[in-house]
Amino acid sequence: MTVRALLIEDDETIAEPLVEGLRRYGLTASHVGTGTAGLEGPYGDIVLLDLGLPDMDGIDVCRGIRQVSDVPIIMLTARGEEADRVLGLELGADDYLAKPFSMRELIARIRAVTRRTQRTEPAPTVPLGAGTTVAPPPPVFEPEPAPAPAPVQHQTLEGQEPLIVDRRTRQVWVGGAPVALTPKEFELLALLTEDPGAVYSRQQILDRVWDPHFHGPTKTLDVHVATLRRKLGDPAWIQTLRGVGFRLAVHTGIPEAARP
């Protein structure tokens, strides 16, 4: 399937060769020059977002897109400040590239991000004329899928509200209250809940949640952990083992009172 990219970039001297290069690599590329036009979409399969836009800050564009879509976002920035990059990643961007960059590196980043965020779309329906009949397709026999894992409940310190993670619906609750997480935050939490109490190294988490070839700032992991702790309402949920990694601080199994 051809990847559709939306480039939000105001500098035509940068945008034109980028669009040409993307098409040369087989992508379908469209281009707008303002944040307002970018927010209107369509976003396609990936958004390439310049942070230095004339009408509004690219960070605000990232925030606006995230409010309505989980489309992958790669930030393109000439800003050297780490705070800008970290803020963009915290708001939901999937990766960033500092200008200047090569087309090959951009394509590699796009491929890595789209692999992590594969989205399926329904096949288009074709209207049939009156009296037209279509032979039913031959049956396809596929192995019966494995049942989706049931929601898992975790509890840490005495008196702490239970944490429930439902991988099937990608929903999280703490003490019965839903917790809204970005896709990356959910994947990070889901990984830690795979083996409650086990320590995951920073590299293991980056490989599993981001990509084995992730080249962004490793501080983005610390930002996501900090945001998760805040959203879960208690920093005790995720423990840091200095120099090693992170773990979900839980007792294994579901508390007796919560069992059916």
mmCIF file with all atom_site columns, C-alpha atoms in Angstrom, residues 11-176:
data_model
loop_
_atom_site.group_PDB
_atom_site.id
_atom_site.type_symbol
_atom_site.label_atom_id
_atom_site.label_alt_id
_atom_site.label_comp_id
_atom_site.label_asym_id
_atom_site.label_entity_id
_atom_site.label_seq_id
_atom_site.pdbx_PDB_ins_code
_atom_site.Cartn_x
_atom_site.Cartn_y
_atom_site.Cartn_z
_atom_site.occupancy
_atom_site.B_iso_or_equiv
_atom_site.pdbx_formal_charge
_atom_site.auth_seq_id
_atom_site.auth_comp_id
_atom_site.auth_asym_id
_atom_site.auth_atom_id
_atom_site.pdbx_PDB_model_num
ATOM 1   C CA . ASP A 1 11  ? 9.589   27.219  3.247   1.00 0.00 ? 11  ASP A CA 1
ATOM 2   C CA . GLU A 1 12  ? 9.056   26.397  -0.423  1.00 0.00 ? 12  GLU A CA 1
ATOM 3   C CA . THR A 1 13  ? 12.789  25.859  -0.983  1.00 0.00 ? 13  THR A CA 1
ATOM 4   C CA . ILE A 1 14  ? 12.591  23.019  1.515   1.00 0.00 ? 14  ILE A CA 1
ATOM 5   C CA . ALA A 1 15  ? 9.092   21.750  0.712   1.00 0.00 ? 15  ALA A CA 1
ATOM 6   C CA . GLU A 1 16  ? 9.491   21.315  -3.056  1.00 0.00 ? 16  GLU A CA 1
ATOM 7   C CA . PRO A 1 17  ? 12.547  19.020  -2.972  1.00 0.00 ? 17  PRO A CA 1
ATOM 8   C CA . LEU A 1 18  ? 11.040  17.123  -0.028  1.00 0.00 ? 18  LEU A CA 1
ATOM 9   C CA . VAL A 1 19  ? 7.800   16.422  -1.897  1.00 0.00 ? 19  VAL A CA 1
ATOM 10  C CA . GLU A 1 20  ? 9.769   15.430  -4.994  1.00 0.00 ? 20  GLU A CA 1
ATOM 11  C CA . GLY A 1 21  ? 12.008  13.136  -2.944  1.00 0.00 ? 21  GLY A CA 1
ATOM 12  C CA . LEU A 1 22  ? 9.065   11.492  -1.165  1.00 0.00 ? 22  LEU A CA 1
ATOM 13  C CA . ARG A 1 23  ? 7.404   10.756  -4.494  1.00 0.00 ? 23  ARG A CA 1
ATOM 14  C CA . ARG A 1 24  ? 10.660  9.390   -5.875  1.00 0.00 ? 24  ARG A CA 1
ATOM 15  C CA . TYR A 1 25  ? 10.629  6.848   -3.045  1.00 0.00 ? 25  TYR A CA 1
ATOM 16  C CA . GLY A 1 26  ? 7.074   5.806   -3.890  1.00 0.00 ? 26  GLY A CA 1
ATOM 17  C CA . LEU A 1 27  ? 5.089   7.867   -1.368  1.00 0.00 ? 27  LEU A CA 1
ATOM 18  C CA . THR A 1 28  ? 2.090   10.017  -2.182  1.00 0.00 ? 28  THR A CA 1
ATOM 19  C CA . ALA A 1 29  ? 2.896   13.483  -0.835  1.00 0.00 ? 29  ALA A CA 1
ATOM 20  C CA . SER A 1 30  ? 0.747   16.593  -0.375  1.00 0.00 ? 30  SER A CA 1
ATOM 21  C CA . HIS A 1 31  ? 1.971   19.903  0.977   1.00 0.00 ? 31  HIS A CA 1
ATOM 22  C CA . VAL A 1 32  ? 0.517   22.858  2.886   1.00 0.00 ? 32  VAL A CA 1
ATOM 23  C CA . GLY A 1 33  ? 2.377   25.920  4.097   1.00 0.00 ? 33  GLY A CA 1
ATOM 24  C CA . THR A 1 34  ? 0.546   26.900  7.294   1.00 0.00 ? 34  THR A CA 1
ATOM 25  C CA . GLY A 1 35  ? -0.471  25.275  10.550  1.00 0.00 ? 35  GLY A CA 1
ATOM 26  C CA . THR A 1 36  ? -4.112  26.213  9.943   1.00 0.00 ? 36  THR A CA 1
ATOM 27  C CA . ALA A 1 37  ? -4.173  24.394  6.613   1.00 0.00 ? 37  ALA A CA 1
ATOM 28  C CA . GLY A 1 38  ? -2.387  21.426  8.173   1.00 0.00 ? 38  GLY A CA 1
ATOM 29  C CA . LEU A 1 39  ? -5.000  21.073  10.902  1.00 0.00 ? 39  LEU A CA 1
ATOM 30  C CA . GLU A 1 40  ? -7.721  20.907  8.255   1.00 0.00 ? 40  GLU A CA 1
ATOM 31  C CA . GLY A 1 41  ? -6.199  17.708  6.849   1.00 0.00 ? 41  GLY A CA 1
ATOM 32  C CA . PRO A 1 42  ? -6.538  15.199  5.385   1.00 0.00 ? 42  PRO A CA 1
ATOM 33  C CA . TYR A 1 43  ? -3.580  13.812  7.317   1.00 0.00 ? 43  TYR A CA 1
ATOM 34  C CA . GLY A 1 44  ? -3.000  10.706  5.213   1.00 0.00 ? 44  GLY A CA 1
ATOM 35  C CA . ASP A 1 45  ? -0.870  7.957   6.772   1.00 0.00 ? 45  ASP A CA 1
ATOM 36  C CA . ILE A 1 46  ? 1.829   10.195  8.269   1.00 0.00 ? 46  ILE A CA 1
ATOM 37  C CA . VAL A 1 47  ? 2.349   13.895  8.986   1.00 0.00 ? 47  VAL A CA 1
ATOM 38  C CA . LEU A 1 48  ? 5.722   15.596  8.526   1.00 0.00 ? 48  LEU A CA 1
ATOM 39  C CA . LEU A 1 49  ? 5.434   18.700  10.688  1.00 0.00 ? 49  LEU A CA 1
ATOM 40  C CA . ASP A 1 50  ? 7.764   21.695  10.657  1.00 0.00 ? 50  ASP A CA 1
ATOM 41  C CA . LEU A 1 51  ? 7.789   23.439  14.042  1.00 0.00 ? 51  LEU A CA 1
ATOM 42  C CA . GLY A 1 52  ? 8.625   26.905  12.668  1.00 0.00 ? 52  GLY A CA 1
ATOM 43  C CA . LEU A 1 53  ? 5.390   27.862  10.906  1.00 0.00 ? 53  LEU A CA 1
ATOM 44  C CA . PRO A 1 54  ? 4.334   31.449  10.098  1.00 0.00 ? 54  PRO A CA 1
ATOM 45  C CA . ASP A 1 55  ? 0.824   31.453  11.575  1.00 0.00 ? 55  ASP A CA 1
ATOM 46  C CA . MET A 1 56  ? 1.155   29.244  14.646  1.00 0.00 ? 56  MET A CA 1
ATOM 47  C CA . ASP A 1 57  ? 3.711   27.184  16.511  1.00 0.00 ? 57  ASP A CA 1
ATOM 48  C CA . GLY A 1 58  ? 4.181   23.639  15.235  1.00 0.00 ? 58  GLY A CA 1
ATOM 49  C CA . ILE A 1 59  ? 3.809   22.409  18.816  1.00 0.00 ? 59  ILE A CA 1
ATOM 50  C CA . ASP A 1 60  ? 0.233   23.741  18.788  1.00 0.00 ? 60  ASP A CA 1
ATOM 51  C CA . VAL A 1 61  ? -0.387  22.008  15.458  1.00 0.00 ? 61  VAL A CA 1
ATOM 52  C CA . CYS A 1 62  ? 0.849   18.736  16.954  1.00 0.00 ? 62  CYS A CA 1
ATOM 53  C CA . ARG A 1 63  ? -1.449  19.218  19.936  1.00 0.00 ? 63  ARG A CA 1
ATOM 54  C CA . GLY A 1 64  ? -4.417  19.970  17.651  1.00 0.00 ? 64  GLY A CA 1
ATOM 55  C CA . ILE A 1 65  ? -3.859  16.907  15.473  1.00 0.00 ? 65  ILE A CA 1
ATOM 56  C CA . ARG A 1 66  ? -3.539  14.661  18.515  1.00 0.00 ? 66  ARG A CA 1
ATOM 57  C CA . GLN A 1 67  ? -6.911  15.823  19.801  1.00 0.00 ? 67  GLN A CA 1
ATOM 58  C CA . VAL A 1 68  ? -8.630  14.303  16.772  1.00 0.00 ? 68  VAL A CA 1
ATOM 59  C CA . SER A 1 69  ? -6.288  11.708  15.275  1.00 0.00 ? 69  SER A CA 1
ATOM 60  C CA . ASP A 1 70  ? -3.617  9.140   16.143  1.00 0.00 ? 70  ASP A CA 1
ATOM 61  C CA . VAL A 1 71  ? -1.896  9.567   12.758  1.00 0.00 ? 71  VAL A CA 1
ATOM 62  C CA . PRO A 1 72  ? 1.906   9.209   13.116  1.00 0.00 ? 72  PRO A CA 1
ATOM 63  C CA . ILE A 1 73  ? 3.731   12.560  13.324  1.00 0.00 ? 73  ILE A CA 1
ATOM 64  C CA . ILE A 1 74  ? 7.400   13.228  12.610  1.00 0.00 ? 74  ILE A CA 1
ATOM 65  C CA . MET A 1 75  ? 8.552   16.695  13.642  1.00 0.00 ? 75  MET A CA 1
ATOM 66  C CA . LEU A 1 76  ? 10.987  18.505  11.356  1.00 0.00 ? 76  LEU A CA 1
ATOM 67  C CA . THR A 1 77  ? 12.814  21.202  13.260  1.00 0.00 ? 77  THR A CA 1
ATOM 68  C CA . ALA A 1 78  ? 15.758  23.544  13.065  1.00 0.00 ? 78  ALA A CA 1
ATOM 69  C CA . ARG A 1 79  ? 15.428  24.219  16.781  1.00 0.00 ? 79  ARG A CA 1
ATOM 70  C CA . GLY A 1 80  ? 18.289  22.906  18.821  1.00 0.00 ? 80  GLY A CA 1
ATOM 71  C CA . GLU A 1 81  ? 16.597  23.161  22.211  1.00 0.00 ? 81  GLU A CA 1
ATOM 72  C CA . GLU A 1 82  ? 15.957  19.787  23.788  1.00 0.00 ? 82  GLU A CA 1
ATOM 73  C CA . ALA A 1 83  ? 12.895  21.170  25.579  1.00 0.00 ? 83  ALA A CA 1
ATOM 74  C CA . ASP A 1 84  ? 11.106  21.764  22.252  1.00 0.00 ? 84  ASP A CA 1
ATOM 75  C CA . ARG A 1 85  ? 11.792  18.236  21.047  1.00 0.00 ? 85  ARG A CA 1
ATOM 76  C CA . VAL A 1 86  ? 10.775  16.667  24.345  1.00 0.00 ? 86  VAL A CA 1
ATOM 77  C CA . LEU A 1 87  ? 7.577   18.724  24.512  1.00 0.00 ? 87  LEU A CA 1
ATOM 78  C CA . GLY A 1 88  ? 6.620   17.667  20.997  1.00 0.00 ? 88  GLY A CA 1
ATOM 79  C CA . LEU A 1 89  ? 7.226   14.018  21.830  1.00 0.00 ? 89  LEU A CA 1
ATOM 80  C CA . GLU A 1 90  ? 5.257   14.364  25.059  1.00 0.00 ? 90  GLU A CA 1
ATOM 81  C CA . LEU A 1 91  ? 2.321   15.826  23.117  1.00 0.00 ? 91  LEU A CA 1
ATOM 82  C CA . GLY A 1 92  ? 2.210   12.733  20.943  1.00 0.00 ? 92  GLY A CA 1
ATOM 83  C CA . ALA A 1 93  ? 4.721   13.109  18.108  1.00 0.00 ? 93  ALA A CA 1
ATOM 84  C CA . ASP A 1 94  ? 6.305   9.776   17.198  1.00 0.00 ? 94  ASP A CA 1
ATOM 85  C CA . ASP A 1 95  ? 9.769   10.956  16.127  1.00 0.00 ? 95  ASP A CA 1
ATOM 86  C CA . TYR A 1 96  ? 11.721  14.060  15.174  1.00 0.00 ? 96  TYR A CA 1
ATOM 87  C CA . LEU A 1 97  ? 14.400  15.071  12.693  1.00 0.00 ? 97  LEU A CA 1
ATOM 88  C CA . ALA A 1 98  ? 16.693  18.049  13.129  1.00 0.00 ? 98  ALA A CA 1
ATOM 89  C CA . LYS A 1 99  ? 17.428  20.077  9.997   1.00 0.00 ? 99  LYS A CA 1
ATOM 90  C CA . PRO A 1 100 ? 19.407  19.580  7.865   1.00 0.00 ? 100 PRO A CA 1
ATOM 91  C CA . PHE A 1 101 ? 18.734  15.897  7.227   1.00 0.00 ? 101 PHE A CA 1
ATOM 92  C CA . SER A 1 102 ? 19.120  13.544  4.295   1.00 0.00 ? 102 SER A CA 1
ATOM 93  C CA . MET A 1 103 ? 16.204  12.156  2.313   1.00 0.00 ? 103 MET A CA 1
ATOM 94  C CA . ARG A 1 104 ? 17.407  8.621   3.048   1.00 0.00 ? 104 ARG A CA 1
ATOM 95  C CA . GLU A 1 105 ? 17.238  9.268   6.788   1.00 0.00 ? 105 GLU A CA 1
ATOM 96  C CA . LEU A 1 106 ? 13.751  10.761  6.487   1.00 0.00 ? 106 LEU A CA 1
ATOM 97  C CA . ILE A 1 107 ? 12.530  7.751   4.497   1.00 0.00 ? 107 ILE A CA 1
ATOM 98  C CA . ALA A 1 108 ? 14.053  5.391   7.083   1.00 0.00 ? 108 ALA A CA 1
ATOM 99  C CA . ARG A 1 109 ? 12.262  7.253   9.889   1.00 0.00 ? 109 ARG A CA 1
ATOM 100 C CA . ILE A 1 110 ? 8.960   7.170   7.972   1.00 0.00 ? 110 ILE A CA 1
ATOM 101 C CA . ARG A 1 111 ? 9.266   3.435   7.386   1.00 0.00 ? 111 ARG A CA 1
ATOM 102 C CA . ALA A 1 112 ? 10.107  2.796   11.031  1.00 0.00 ? 112 ALA A CA 1
ATOM 103 C CA . VAL A 1 113 ? 7.197   4.884   12.324  1.00 0.00 ? 113 VAL A CA 1
ATOM 104 C CA . THR A 1 114 ? 4.632   3.452   9.907   1.00 0.00 ? 114 THR A CA 1
ATOM 105 C CA . ARG A 1 115 ? 5.730   -0.095  10.774  1.00 0.00 ? 115 ARG A CA 1
ATOM 106 C CA . ARG A 1 116 ? 4.985   0.627   14.422  1.00 0.00 ? 116 ARG A CA 1
ATOM 107 C CA . THR A 1 117 ? 1.623   2.217   13.746  1.00 0.00 ? 117 THR A CA 1
ATOM 108 C CA . GLN A 1 118 ? 0.109   0.075   11.010  1.00 0.00 ? 118 GLN A CA 1
ATOM 109 C CA . ARG A 1 119 ? -3.501  1.106   10.485  1.00 0.00 ? 119 ARG A CA 1
ATOM 110 C CA . THR A 1 120 ? -5.970  -0.900  8.469   1.00 0.00 ? 120 THR A CA 1
ATOM 111 C CA . GLU A 1 121 ? -8.743  0.675   6.448   1.00 0.00 ? 121 GLU A CA 1
ATOM 112 C CA . PRO A 1 122 ? -11.945 -0.968  5.223   1.00 0.00 ? 122 PRO A CA 1
ATOM 113 C CA . ALA A 1 123 ? -12.042 -1.872  1.559   1.00 0.00 ? 123 ALA A CA 1
ATOM 114 C CA . PRO A 1 124 ? -14.094 0.580   -0.550  1.00 0.00 ? 124 PRO A CA 1
ATOM 115 C CA . THR A 1 125 ? -17.594 -0.517  -1.484  1.00 0.00 ? 125 THR A CA 1
ATOM 116 C CA . VAL A 1 126 ? -18.557 -0.516  -5.165  1.00 0.00 ? 126 VAL A CA 1
ATOM 117 C CA . PRO A 1 127 ? -22.257 0.137   -5.959  1.00 0.00 ? 127 PRO A CA 1
ATOM 118 C CA . LEU A 1 128 ? -23.839 -2.384  -8.352  1.00 0.00 ? 128 LEU A CA 1
ATOM 119 C CA . GLY A 1 129 ? -26.458 -1.624  -10.957 1.00 0.00 ? 129 GLY A CA 1
ATOM 120 C CA . ALA A 1 130 ? -29.967 -3.021  -10.781 1.00 0.00 ? 130 ALA A CA 1
ATOM 121 C CA . GLY A 1 131 ? -30.149 -6.675  -11.718 1.00 0.00 ? 131 GLY A CA 1
ATOM 122 C CA . THR A 1 132 ? -26.443 -7.207  -11.302 1.00 0.00 ? 132 THR A CA 1
ATOM 123 C CA . THR A 1 133 ? -25.475 -10.352 -9.491  1.00 0.00 ? 133 THR A CA 1
ATOM 124 C CA . VAL A 1 134 ? -22.124 -11.186 -8.042  1.00 0.00 ? 134 VAL A CA 1
ATOM 125 C CA . ALA A 1 135 ? -21.021 -14.703 -7.294  1.00 0.00 ? 135 ALA A CA 1
ATOM 126 C CA . PRO A 1 136 ? -20.069 -15.113 -3.644  1.00 0.00 ? 136 PRO A CA 1
ATOM 127 C CA . PRO A 1 137 ? -16.349 -15.380 -3.039  1.00 0.00 ? 137 PRO A CA 1
ATOM 128 C CA . PRO A 1 138 ? -14.994 -18.836 -2.243  1.00 0.00 ? 138 PRO A CA 1
ATOM 129 C CA . PRO A 1 139 ? -14.783 -19.580 1.451   1.00 0.00 ? 139 PRO A CA 1
ATOM 130 C CA . VAL A 1 140 ? -11.508 -18.831 3.101   1.00 0.00 ? 140 VAL A CA 1
ATOM 131 C CA . PHE A 1 141 ? -10.521 -21.163 5.873   1.00 0.00 ? 141 PHE A CA 1
ATOM 132 C CA . GLU A 1 142 ? -8.336  -19.516 8.426   1.00 0.00 ? 142 GLU A CA 1
ATOM 133 C CA . PRO A 1 143 ? -7.162  -20.844 11.767  1.00 0.00 ? 143 PRO A CA 1
ATOM 134 C CA . GLU A 1 144 ? -9.390  -19.755 14.595  1.00 0.00 ? 144 GLU A CA 1
ATOM 135 C CA . PRO A 1 145 ? -7.821  -16.712 16.225  1.00 0.00 ? 145 PRO A CA 1
ATOM 136 C CA . ALA A 1 146 ? -6.616  -16.992 19.761  1.00 0.00 ? 146 ALA A CA 1
ATOM 137 C CA . PRO A 1 147 ? -8.976  -15.365 22.263  1.00 0.00 ? 147 PRO A CA 1
ATOM 138 C CA . ALA A 1 148 ? -8.077  -11.817 23.208  1.00 0.00 ? 148 ALA A CA 1
ATOM 139 C CA . PRO A 1 149 ? -6.431  -11.567 26.604  1.00 0.00 ? 149 PRO A CA 1
ATOM 140 C CA . ALA A 1 150 ? -8.810  -10.645 29.370  1.00 0.00 ? 150 ALA A CA 1
ATOM 141 C CA . PRO A 1 151 ? -8.294  -7.385  31.241  1.00 0.00 ? 151 PRO A CA 1
ATOM 142 C CA . VAL A 1 152 ? -5.648  -7.803  33.904  1.00 0.00 ? 152 VAL A CA 1
ATOM 143 C CA . GLN A 1 153 ? -5.962  -6.145  37.283  1.00 0.00 ? 153 GLN A CA 1
ATOM 144 C CA . HIS A 1 154 ? -2.909  -5.114  39.270  1.00 0.00 ? 154 HIS A CA 1
ATOM 145 C CA . GLN A 1 155 ? -2.548  -3.734  42.761  1.00 0.00 ? 155 GLN A CA 1
ATOM 146 C CA . THR A 1 156 ? 0.505   -2.377  44.534  1.00 0.00 ? 156 THR A CA 1
ATOM 147 C CA . LEU A 1 157 ? 0.647   -0.794  47.945  1.00 0.00 ? 157 LEU A CA 1
ATOM 148 C CA . GLU A 1 158 ? -1.954  -1.513  50.586  1.00 0.00 ? 158 GLU A CA 1
ATOM 149 C CA . GLY A 1 159 ? -5.010  0.638   50.071  1.00 0.00 ? 159 GLY A CA 1
ATOM 150 C CA . GLN A 1 160 ? -3.982  1.689   46.554  1.00 0.00 ? 160 GLN A CA 1
ATOM 151 C CA . GLU A 1 161 ? -6.648  1.718   43.862  1.00 0.00 ? 161 GLU A CA 1
ATOM 152 C CA . PRO A 1 162 ? -6.428  -1.259  41.444  1.00 0.00 ? 162 PRO A CA 1
ATOM 153 C CA . LEU A 1 163 ? -5.020  -0.730  37.955  1.00 0.00 ? 163 LEU A CA 1
ATOM 154 C CA . ILE A 1 164 ? -6.806  -2.502  35.097  1.00 0.00 ? 164 ILE A CA 1
ATOM 155 C CA . VAL A 1 165 ? -5.240  -2.794  31.634  1.00 0.00 ? 165 VAL A CA 1
ATOM 156 C CA . ASP A 1 166 ? -7.371  -4.163  28.776  1.00 0.00 ? 166 ASP A CA 1
ATOM 157 C CA . ARG A 1 167 ? -5.162  -4.948  25.788  1.00 0.00 ? 167 ARG A CA 1
ATOM 158 C CA . ARG A 1 168 ? -8.109  -5.875  23.584  1.00 0.00 ? 168 ARG A CA 1
ATOM 159 C CA . THR A 1 169 ? -9.781  -2.472  23.818  1.00 0.00 ? 169 THR A CA 1
ATOM 160 C CA . ARG A 1 170 ? -6.582  -0.573  24.702  1.00 0.00 ? 170 ARG A CA 1
ATOM 161 C CA . GLN A 1 171 ? -8.292  0.912   27.740  1.00 0.00 ? 171 GLN A CA 1
ATOM 162 C CA . VAL A 1 172 ? -6.936  1.559   31.219  1.00 0.00 ? 172 VAL A CA 1
ATOM 163 C CA . TRP A 1 173 ? -8.725  2.196   34.509  1.00 0.00 ? 173 TRP A CA 1
ATOM 164 C CA . VAL A 1 174 ? -7.471  3.134   37.958  1.00 0.00 ? 174 VAL A CA 1
ATOM 165 C CA . GLY A 1 175 ? -10.004 2.465   40.695  1.00 0.00 ? 175 GLY A CA 1
ATOM 166 C CA . GLY A 1 176 ? -12.794 2.294   38.108  1.00 0.00 ? 176 GLY A CA 1
#
